[in-house]
PDB file of C-alpha atoms and ligand atoms in Angstrom:
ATOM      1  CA  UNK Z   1     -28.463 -22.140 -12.102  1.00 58.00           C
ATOM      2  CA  UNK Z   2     -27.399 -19.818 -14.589  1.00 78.00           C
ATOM      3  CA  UNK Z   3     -26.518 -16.741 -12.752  1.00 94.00           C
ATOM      4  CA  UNK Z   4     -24.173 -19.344 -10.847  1.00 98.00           C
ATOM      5  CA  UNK Z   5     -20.853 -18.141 -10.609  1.00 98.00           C
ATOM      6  CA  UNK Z   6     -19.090 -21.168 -11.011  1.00 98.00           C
ATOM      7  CA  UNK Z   7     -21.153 -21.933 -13.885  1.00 98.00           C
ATOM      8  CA  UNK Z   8     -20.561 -19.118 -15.554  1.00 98.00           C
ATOM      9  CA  UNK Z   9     -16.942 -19.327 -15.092  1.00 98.00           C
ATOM     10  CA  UNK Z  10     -17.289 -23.149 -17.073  1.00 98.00           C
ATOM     11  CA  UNK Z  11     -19.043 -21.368 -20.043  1.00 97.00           C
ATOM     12  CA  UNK Z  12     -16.476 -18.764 -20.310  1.00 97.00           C
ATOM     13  CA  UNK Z  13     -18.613 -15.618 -19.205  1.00 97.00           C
ATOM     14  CA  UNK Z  14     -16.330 -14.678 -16.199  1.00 97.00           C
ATOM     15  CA  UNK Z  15     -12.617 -14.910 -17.238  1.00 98.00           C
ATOM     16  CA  UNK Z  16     -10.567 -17.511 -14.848  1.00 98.00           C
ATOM     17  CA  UNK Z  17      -6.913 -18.770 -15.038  1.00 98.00           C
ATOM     18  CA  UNK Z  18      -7.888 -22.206 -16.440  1.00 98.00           C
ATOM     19  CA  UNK Z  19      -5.154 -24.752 -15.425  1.00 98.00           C
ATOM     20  CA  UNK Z  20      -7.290 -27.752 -16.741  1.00 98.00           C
ATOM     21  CA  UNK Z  21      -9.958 -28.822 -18.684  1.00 98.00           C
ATOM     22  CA  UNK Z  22     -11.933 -31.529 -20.073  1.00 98.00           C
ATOM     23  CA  UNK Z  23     -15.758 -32.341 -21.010  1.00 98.00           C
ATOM     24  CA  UNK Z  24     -16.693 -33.079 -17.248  1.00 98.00           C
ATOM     25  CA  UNK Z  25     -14.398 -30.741 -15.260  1.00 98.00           C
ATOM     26  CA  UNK Z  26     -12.740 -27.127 -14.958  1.00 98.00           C
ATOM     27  CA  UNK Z  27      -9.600 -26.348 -12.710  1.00 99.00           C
ATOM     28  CA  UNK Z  28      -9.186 -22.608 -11.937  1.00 99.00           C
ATOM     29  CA  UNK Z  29      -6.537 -20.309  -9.689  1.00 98.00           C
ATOM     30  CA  UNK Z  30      -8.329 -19.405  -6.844  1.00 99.00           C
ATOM     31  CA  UNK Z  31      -8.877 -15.571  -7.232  1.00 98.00           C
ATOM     32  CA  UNK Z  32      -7.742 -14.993  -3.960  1.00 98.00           C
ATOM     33  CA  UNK Z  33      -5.207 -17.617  -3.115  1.00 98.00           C
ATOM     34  CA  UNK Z  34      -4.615 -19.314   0.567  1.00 98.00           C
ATOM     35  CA  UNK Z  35      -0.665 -20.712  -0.627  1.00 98.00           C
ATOM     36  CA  UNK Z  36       1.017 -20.614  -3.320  1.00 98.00           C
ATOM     37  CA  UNK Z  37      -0.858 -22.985  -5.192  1.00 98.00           C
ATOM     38  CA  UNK Z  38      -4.390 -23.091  -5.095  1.00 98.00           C
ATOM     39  CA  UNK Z  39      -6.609 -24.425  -7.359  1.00 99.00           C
ATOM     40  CA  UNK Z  40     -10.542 -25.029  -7.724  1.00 99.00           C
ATOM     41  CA  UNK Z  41     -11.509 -27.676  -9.266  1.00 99.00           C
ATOM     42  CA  UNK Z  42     -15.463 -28.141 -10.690  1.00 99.00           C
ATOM     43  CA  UNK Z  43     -17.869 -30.153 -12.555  1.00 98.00           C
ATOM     44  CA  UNK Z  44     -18.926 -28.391 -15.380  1.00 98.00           C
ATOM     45  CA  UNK Z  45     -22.593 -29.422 -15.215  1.00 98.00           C
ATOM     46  CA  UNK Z  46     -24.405 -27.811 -12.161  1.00 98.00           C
ATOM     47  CA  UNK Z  47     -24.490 -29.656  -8.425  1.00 98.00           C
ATOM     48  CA  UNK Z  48     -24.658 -27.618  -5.489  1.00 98.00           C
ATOM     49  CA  UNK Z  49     -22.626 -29.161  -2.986  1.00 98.00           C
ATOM     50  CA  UNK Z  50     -21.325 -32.648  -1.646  1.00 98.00           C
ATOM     51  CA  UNK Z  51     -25.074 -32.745   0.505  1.00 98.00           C
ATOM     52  CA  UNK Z  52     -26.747 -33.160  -2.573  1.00 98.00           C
ATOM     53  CA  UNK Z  53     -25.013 -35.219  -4.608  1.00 98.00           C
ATOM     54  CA  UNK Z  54     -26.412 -38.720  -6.021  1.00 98.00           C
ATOM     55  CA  UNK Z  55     -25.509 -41.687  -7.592  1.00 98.00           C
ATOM     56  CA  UNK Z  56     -25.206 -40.287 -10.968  1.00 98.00           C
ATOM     57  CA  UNK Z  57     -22.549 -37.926  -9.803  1.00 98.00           C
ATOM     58  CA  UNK Z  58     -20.121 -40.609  -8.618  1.00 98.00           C
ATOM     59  CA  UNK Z  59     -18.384 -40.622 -12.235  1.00 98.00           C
ATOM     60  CA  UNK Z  60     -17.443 -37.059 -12.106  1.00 98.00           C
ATOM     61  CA  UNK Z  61     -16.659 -36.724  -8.411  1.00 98.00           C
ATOM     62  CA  UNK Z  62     -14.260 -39.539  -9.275  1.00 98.00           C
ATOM     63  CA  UNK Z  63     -12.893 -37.850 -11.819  1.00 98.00           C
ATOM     64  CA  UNK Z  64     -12.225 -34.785  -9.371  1.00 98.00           C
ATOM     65  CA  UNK Z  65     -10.156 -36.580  -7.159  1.00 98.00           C
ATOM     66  CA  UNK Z  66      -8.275 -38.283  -9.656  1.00 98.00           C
ATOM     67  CA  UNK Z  67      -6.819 -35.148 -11.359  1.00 98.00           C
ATOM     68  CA  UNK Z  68      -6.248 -33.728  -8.479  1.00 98.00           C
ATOM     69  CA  UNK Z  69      -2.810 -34.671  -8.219  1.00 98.00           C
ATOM     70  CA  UNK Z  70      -1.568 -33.753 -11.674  1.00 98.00           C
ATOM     71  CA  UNK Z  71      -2.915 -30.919 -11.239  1.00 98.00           C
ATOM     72  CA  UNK Z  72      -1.112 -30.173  -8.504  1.00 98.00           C
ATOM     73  CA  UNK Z  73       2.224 -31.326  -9.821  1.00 98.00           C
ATOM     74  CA  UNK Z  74       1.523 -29.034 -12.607  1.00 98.00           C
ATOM     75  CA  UNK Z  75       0.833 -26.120 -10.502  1.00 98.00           C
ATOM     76  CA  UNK Z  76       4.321 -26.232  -8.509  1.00 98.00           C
ATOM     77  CA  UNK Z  77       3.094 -28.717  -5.647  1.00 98.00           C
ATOM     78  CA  UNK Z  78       4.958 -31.790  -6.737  1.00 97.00           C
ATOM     79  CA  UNK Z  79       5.122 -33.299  -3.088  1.00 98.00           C
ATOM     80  CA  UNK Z  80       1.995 -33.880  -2.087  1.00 98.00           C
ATOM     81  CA  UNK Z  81      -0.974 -31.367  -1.553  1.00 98.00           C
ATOM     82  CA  UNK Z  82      -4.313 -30.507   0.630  1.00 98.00           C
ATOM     83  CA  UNK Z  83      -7.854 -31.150  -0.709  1.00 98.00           C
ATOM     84  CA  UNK Z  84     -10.660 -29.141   0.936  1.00 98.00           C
ATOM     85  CA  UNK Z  85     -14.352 -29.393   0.294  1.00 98.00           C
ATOM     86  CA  UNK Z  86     -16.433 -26.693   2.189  1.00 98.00           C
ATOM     87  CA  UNK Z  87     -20.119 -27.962   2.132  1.00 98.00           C
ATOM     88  CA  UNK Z  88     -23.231 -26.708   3.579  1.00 98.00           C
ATOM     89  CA  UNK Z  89     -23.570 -24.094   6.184  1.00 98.00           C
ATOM     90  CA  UNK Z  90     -21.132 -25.641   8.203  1.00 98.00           C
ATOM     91  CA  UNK Z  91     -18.326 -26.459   6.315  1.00 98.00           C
ATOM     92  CA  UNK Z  92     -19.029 -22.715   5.690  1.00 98.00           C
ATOM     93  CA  UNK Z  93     -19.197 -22.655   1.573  1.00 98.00           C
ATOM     94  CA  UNK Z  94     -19.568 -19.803  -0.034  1.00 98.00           C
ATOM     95  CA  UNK Z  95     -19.769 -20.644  -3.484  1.00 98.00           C
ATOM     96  CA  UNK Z  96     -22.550 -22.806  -4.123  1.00 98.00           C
ATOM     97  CA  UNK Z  97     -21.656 -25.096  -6.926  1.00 98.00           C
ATOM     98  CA  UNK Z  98     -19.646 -27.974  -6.069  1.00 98.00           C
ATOM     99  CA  UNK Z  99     -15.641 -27.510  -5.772  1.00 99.00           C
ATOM    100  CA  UNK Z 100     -12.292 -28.857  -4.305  1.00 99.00           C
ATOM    101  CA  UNK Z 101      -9.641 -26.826  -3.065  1.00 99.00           C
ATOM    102  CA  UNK Z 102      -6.023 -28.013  -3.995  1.00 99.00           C
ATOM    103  CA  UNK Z 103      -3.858 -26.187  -1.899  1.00 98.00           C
ATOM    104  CA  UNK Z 104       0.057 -26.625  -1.931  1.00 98.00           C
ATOM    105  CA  UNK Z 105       3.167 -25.450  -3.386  1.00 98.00           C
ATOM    106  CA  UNK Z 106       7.120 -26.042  -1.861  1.00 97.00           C
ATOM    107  CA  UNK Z 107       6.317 -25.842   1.629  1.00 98.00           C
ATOM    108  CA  UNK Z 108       3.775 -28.033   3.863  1.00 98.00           C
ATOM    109  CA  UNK Z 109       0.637 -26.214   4.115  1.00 98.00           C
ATOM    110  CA  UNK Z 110      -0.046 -26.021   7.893  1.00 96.00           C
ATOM    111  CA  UNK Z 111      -2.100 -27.321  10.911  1.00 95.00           C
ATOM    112  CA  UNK Z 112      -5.177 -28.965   9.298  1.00 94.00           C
ATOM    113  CA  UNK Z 113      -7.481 -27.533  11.598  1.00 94.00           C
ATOM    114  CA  UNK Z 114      -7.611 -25.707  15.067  1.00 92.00           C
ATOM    115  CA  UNK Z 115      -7.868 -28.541  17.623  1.00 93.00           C
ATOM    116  CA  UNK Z 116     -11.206 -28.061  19.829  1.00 92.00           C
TER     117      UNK Z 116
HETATM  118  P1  5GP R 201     -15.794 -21.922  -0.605  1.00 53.26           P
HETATM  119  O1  5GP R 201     -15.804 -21.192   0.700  1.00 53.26           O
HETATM  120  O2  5GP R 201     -17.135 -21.872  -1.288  1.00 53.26           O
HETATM  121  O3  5GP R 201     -15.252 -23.323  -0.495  1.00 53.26           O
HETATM  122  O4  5GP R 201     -14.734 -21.167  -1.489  1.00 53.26           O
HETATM  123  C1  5GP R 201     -15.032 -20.430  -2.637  1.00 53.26           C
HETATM  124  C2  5GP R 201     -13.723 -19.981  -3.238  1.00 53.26           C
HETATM  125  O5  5GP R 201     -14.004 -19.414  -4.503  1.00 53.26           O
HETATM  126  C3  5GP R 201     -12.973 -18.929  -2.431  1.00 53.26           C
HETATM  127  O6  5GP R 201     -11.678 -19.417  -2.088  1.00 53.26           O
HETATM  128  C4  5GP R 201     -12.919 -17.716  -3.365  1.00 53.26           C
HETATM  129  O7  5GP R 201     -11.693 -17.021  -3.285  1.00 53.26           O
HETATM  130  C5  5GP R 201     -13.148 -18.329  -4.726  1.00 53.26           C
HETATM  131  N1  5GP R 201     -13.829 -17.476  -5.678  1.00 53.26           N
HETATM  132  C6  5GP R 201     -14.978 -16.790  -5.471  1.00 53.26           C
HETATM  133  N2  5GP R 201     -15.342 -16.122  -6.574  1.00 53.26           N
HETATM  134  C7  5GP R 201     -14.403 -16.400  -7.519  1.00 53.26           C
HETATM  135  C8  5GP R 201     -14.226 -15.999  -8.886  1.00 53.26           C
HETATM  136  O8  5GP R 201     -15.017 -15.242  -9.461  1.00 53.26           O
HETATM  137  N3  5GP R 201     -13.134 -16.486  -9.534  1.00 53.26           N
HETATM  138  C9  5GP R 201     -12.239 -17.325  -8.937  1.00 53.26           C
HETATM  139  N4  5GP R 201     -11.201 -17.744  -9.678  1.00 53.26           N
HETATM  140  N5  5GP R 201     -12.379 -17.738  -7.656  1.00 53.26           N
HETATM  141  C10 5GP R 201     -13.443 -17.270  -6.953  1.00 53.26           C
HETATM  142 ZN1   ZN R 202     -23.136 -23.701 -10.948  1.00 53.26          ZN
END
């Protein structure tokens, strides 16, 4: 998957506000934020999406979530914040390497989702 977008953004070919980094993940602005804070956050080795995920991914998607809220903190959201995964056709993701969305920032974030 090396013409992968998000993967190329992890090696440092496509220039991205890095808010934080370690061997396993990358947390990047959003290049065209929702709220005020909004932050991706990926594994730096390739997976597609939460449909294909396996065992051996469990460390790293752990590691995700954990971060997420110092990450947030960090990013001016220090009250709580909104974690999205869009998967598959559809959850309607566009990018197809595995992300969270941390949205947030000083003021609650809005309805979750249009009731049916
Ligand atoms: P998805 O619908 O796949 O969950 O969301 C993909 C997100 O990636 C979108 O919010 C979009 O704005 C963001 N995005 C797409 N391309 C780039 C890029 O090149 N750089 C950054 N920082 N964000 C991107
Ligand atoms: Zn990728």
């Amino acid at each position: 998957m090396s013409d992968c977008i998000f993967c190329r953004i992890a090696r440092g070919e496509i220039p991205a506000k890095k808010v934080y980094e370690d061997e396993d993940i990358l947390a990047f602005n959003d290049i065209n934020p929702a709220r005020p804070v909004h932050v991706l956050v990926i594994p730096k080795r390739h997976i597609t999406s939460l449909a294909t995920v396996t065992e051996a991914d469990t460390p790293v998607l752990g590691k995700i979530l954990t971060k997420a809220n110092e990450i947030a903190v960090a990013q001016g959201s220090p009250d709580g914040f909104r974690v999205i995964a869009n998967t598959g056709r559809i959850g309607q993701q566009e990018v197809q390497h595995l992300h969270i969305h941390i949205v947030g920032g000083p003021d609650p974030v809005g309805p979750m989702l249009k009731r049916i």
